[in-house]
Coordinates of N, CA and C in Angstrom, one line a residue:
M39 N 100.7 93.0 90.4 CA 101.1 92.6 92.0 C 100.0 93.5 92.7
T40 N 98.9 92.3 93.4 CA 97.8 92.5 94.3 C 98.4 91.7 95.7
P41 N 97.7 92.7 96.7 CA 98.0 91.5 97.5 C 96.5 90.7 97.0
A42 N 97.2 89.8 98.3 CA 96.2 88.3 98.1 C 95.3 88.1 98.7
P43 N 94.3 87.8 98.4 CA 92.4 88.2 99.0 C 92.3 87.6 100.3
S44 N 93.1 87.3 100.6 CA 92.8 86.9 102.0 C 93.3 88.1 102.8
A45 N 94.6 88.7 102.1 CA 95.2 89.5 103.3 C 94.4 90.7 103.5
V46 N 93.1 90.6 102.3 CA 91.9 91.5 102.6 C 91.1 91.2 103.6
R47 N 90.9 90.0 103.3 CA 89.1 89.5 104.0 C 90.3 89.4 105.4
R48 N 91.1 89.1 105.7 CA 91.2 88.4 107.0 C 91.3 89.6 107.9
P49 N 91.8 90.9 108.1 CA 91.4 92.0 108.9 C 89.6 92.0 109.1
S50 N 89.3 91.8 108.3 CA 87.8 91.9 108.9 C 87.2 90.6 109.4
R51 N 87.6 89.7 109.2 CA 87.1 88.2 110.3 C 87.8 88.3 111.7
R52 N 89.2 89.1 111.8 CA 89.9 88.9 112.8 C 88.7 90.4 113.9
I53 N 88.6 91.2 113.3 CA 87.5 92.2 114.4 C 86.3 91.7 114.5
S54 N 86.2 91.2 113.4 CA 84.2 90.5 114.0 C 84.4 89.2 115.0
Q55 N 85.4 88.3 114.9 CA 86.2 87.8 116.5 C 86.3 88.7 117.3
G56 N 87.0 89.5 117.6 CA 87.2 90.6 118.4 C 86.1 90.9 118.9
I57 N 84.8 91.2 118.4 CA 84.2 92.1 119.1 C 82.4 90.5 119.2
A58 N 82.9 89.4 118.4 CA 82.1 88.3 119.2 C 82.7 88.0 120.3
R59 N 84.0 88.1 120.6 CA 84.7 87.6 121.9 C 85.2 88.7 123.1
G60 N 84.3 90.1 122.6 CA 84.3 91.0 123.8 C 85.4 91.9 124.0
S61 N 86.6 91.2 123.0 CA 88.0 92.0 123.2 C 88.0 93.2 122.8
L62 N 87.1 93.5 122.0 CA 87.3 94.8 121.1 C 86.0 95.6 121.7
T63 N 86.1 96.6 122.4 CA 85.1 98.0 122.4 C 84.7 98.2 121.3
P64 N 83.6 99.6 121.6 CA 82.9 99.9 120.6 C 84.1 101.1 119.5
D65 N 84.5 102.1 120.7 CA 85.5 102.6 119.7 C 86.5 102.1 119.4
E66 N 87.1 101.1 119.8 CA 88.3 99.9 118.7 C 87.8 100.1 117.9
V67 N 86.7 99.5 117.6 CA 86.2 98.8 116.2 C 85.8 99.8 115.2
T68 N 85.1 100.8 115.8 CA 84.8 102.2 115.0 C 86.6 102.6 114.4
R69 N 87.1 102.7 115.1 CA 88.9 102.8 114.9 C 89.3 102.0 113.8
L70 N 89.3 100.5 114.3 CA 89.5 99.7 113.2 C 89.0 99.6 111.6
Q71 N 87.2 99.7 112.0 CA 86.9 100.3 111.0 C 87.0 100.8 109.8
A72 N 87.3 101.8 110.7 CA 87.9 103.4 109.8 C 89.6 103.3 109.1
Q73 N 90.1 102.6 109.7 CA 91.4 102.2 108.5 C 91.2 101.2 108.2
Q74 N 90.3 100.1 108.5 CA 90.2 99.2 107.3 C 89.1 99.9 106.0
Q75 N 88.5 101.1 106.3 CA 88.2 101.3 105.2 C 89.3 102.5 104.3
S76 N 90.2 103.0 105.1 CA 91.0 103.6 104.1 C 91.9 102.9 103.8
I77 N 92.5 101.8 103.9 CA 93.5 101.3 103.3 C 92.1 100.8 101.9
A78 N 91.0 100.1 101.9 CA 90.4 100.1 100.6 C 90.2 100.9 99.8
N79 N 90.1 102.4 100.4 CA 90.0 103.6 99.2 C 91.3 103.4 99.0
L80 N 92.5 103.5 99.5 CA 93.7 103.4 99.3 C 93.8 102.1 98.2
E81 N 93.4 101.3 97.9 CA 93.7 100.5 97.0 C 92.8 100.7 95.7
A82 N 91.6 101.6 96.1 CA 91.0 101.2 95.0 C 91.7 102.6 94.1
S83 N 92.1 103.7 94.7 CA 92.6 104.5 93.7 C 93.6 104.0 93.3
A84 N 94.9 103.4 94.3 CA 96.1 102.8 93.6 C 95.5 102.1 92.1
L85 N 94.6 100.9 92.3 CA 94.1 100.3 90.9 C 92.9 101.5 89.9
A86 N 93.1 102.4 90.1 CA 92.2 103.1 89.3 C 92.4 102.9 88.3
D87 N 93.9 103.2 87.4 CA 93.9 103.7 86.3 C 94.4 101.9 85.5
G88 N 94.1 100.7 86.4 CA 94.2 99.3 86.1 C 95.5 99.3 86.6
L89 N 96.3 99.5 87.2 CA 98.0 99.0 87.1 C 98.0 99.3 88.8
L90 N 98.8 98.6 89.1 CA 99.5 98.6 90.5 C 101.1 98.2 90.4
T91 N 101.9 100.3 90.7 CA 102.9 99.8 90.6 C 103.7 99.4 92.1
R92 N 104.8 98.6 91.3 CA 105.6 98.3 92.8 C 105.4 99.7 93.7
E93 N 105.6 101.0 94.0 CA 105.4 101.5 94.9 C 104.3 101.4 95.7
E94 N 103.0 101.3 94.7 CA 101.6 101.3 95.4 C 101.3 100.2 96.1
F95 N 102.2 98.9 95.4 CA 102.0 97.8 96.1 C 102.4 97.8 97.8
K96 N 104.0 98.6 97.9 CA 104.6 98.3 98.8 C 103.7 99.3 100.0
T97 N 103.3 100.2 99.5 CA 103.1 101.2 100.3 C 101.0 100.4 101.0
L98 N 100.7 99.8 100.4 CA 99.3 99.1 100.4 C 99.6 97.9 101.4
R99 N 100.8 97.1 100.9 CA 101.2 96.4 101.5 C 101.7 96.3 103.3
N100 N 102.7 97.9 103.3 CA 102.9 98.5 104.8 C 101.3 98.6 105.7
E101 N 100.7 99.3 104.7 CA 99.1 100.0 105.3 C 98.8 98.2 106.3
L102 N 98.5 97.2 105.1 CA 97.9 96.0 106.0 C 98.3 95.6 107.0
N103 N 100.1 95.6 106.9 CA 101.0 95.1 108.2 C 100.7 95.7 109.4
E104 N 100.6 97.6 108.8 CA 100.4 98.5 110.3 C 98.7 98.1 110.7
A105 N 97.8 97.9 110.2 CA 96.6 97.5 110.3 C 96.6 96.3 111.7
S106 N 97.1 95.5 110.7 CA 97.2 93.9 111.3 C 98.0 94.3 112.7
L107 N 98.6 94.8 113.0 CA 99.3 94.7 114.4 C 98.6 95.7 115.0
C108 N 98.4 96.7 114.9 CA 97.1 97.8 115.6 C 95.3 96.8 116.1
I109 N 94.8 95.7 115.1 CA 94.1 94.8 115.6 C 94.7 94.2 116.6
W110 N 95.6 93.5 116.4 CA 96.3 92.3 117.6 C 96.9 93.6 119.0
A111 N 97.2 94.1 119.1 CA 97.3 95.5 120.2 C 95.8 95.8 120.5
E112 N 94.8 95.9 119.4 CA 93.5 96.4 120.5 C 92.7 94.9 120.9
K113 N 93.1 94.0 120.5 CA 92.5 92.6 120.7 C 93.3 92.0 122.2
H114 N 94.5 92.6 122.0 CA 95.5 92.2 123.3 C 95.7 93.0 124.6
D115 N 94.9 94.5 124.6 CA 95.1 95.5 125.5 C 94.3 95.1 126.7
A116 N 94.2 95.8 127.6 CA 93.8 95.7 129.0 C 92.0 96.1 128.6
D117 N 91.4 96.6 127.7 CA 90.1 96.8 127.5 C 89.2 95.4 127.1
G118 N 88.2 95.7 127.1 CA 87.3 94.8 127.2 C 87.5 93.6 127.7
N119 N 86.8 92.5 127.2 CA 87.4 91.4 127.4 C 89.2 90.8 126.9
Q120 N 89.8 90.5 127.9 CA 91.0 90.4 127.3 C 91.5 89.0 126.8
M121 N 91.7 88.9 126.1 CA 92.5 87.7 125.0 C 93.4 87.7 125.8
P122 N 94.2 86.5 125.9 CA 95.4 86.1 127.2 C 96.5 86.4 125.9
G123 N 97.8 86.3 126.3 CA 99.3 86.1 125.7 C 99.3 85.2 126.0
Y124 N 100.3 84.3 124.9 CA 100.9 82.7 125.2 C 102.6 83.4 124.9
R125 N 102.8 82.6 126.1 CA 104.1 83.1 126.1 C 104.5 82.0 127.0
F126 N 106.1 81.8 127.1 CA 106.5 80.8 127.8 C 105.5 80.2 128.5
G127 N 104.8 79.0 127.5 CA 104.3 77.6 128.0 C 102.9 78.4 129.2
R128 N 102.4 79.6 128.9 CA 101.5 79.8 129.9 C 100.7 81.3 129.2
N129 N 99.3 80.9 129.4 CA 98.7 81.8 129.1 C 99.0 83.8 130.3
V130 N 98.8 84.9 129.3 CA 100.0 85.9 130.2 C 98.7 87.3 129.9
F131 N 98.2 87.7 131.2 CA 97.3 88.7 130.5 C 98.2 89.9 131.3
V132 N 97.6 90.8 130.2 CA 98.4 92.3 130.7 C 97.5 92.9 131.9
R133 N 98.4 93.5 132.6 CA 97.7 93.8 133.9 C 97.7 95.6 133.7
S134 N 96.5 96.2 133.5 CA 96.1 96.8 133.6 C 96.2 98.0 134.8
G135 N 96.5 99.4 134.6 CA 97.2 100.4 135.7 C 98.2 101.0 135.7

């Protein structure tokens, strides 16, 4: 049981899109990339014996889910060029302050 390759590649693409659009600040990018590196290290250590146990799979999946939420939150916060959230048929921006 290993996470789908797209689940591992997708976060890097989403971070790159945030950089290109300006919705991520340099500090946010650094934190998110460190988080991705931590997940890669966790995956490497889990697969070191050639097997991924159910518990290791759950841990890795939970870390990927948490990272996904962090990426979304950083791309939609009031730092950088804000990406709108789409709610109730209109674009909604977060108010800063």
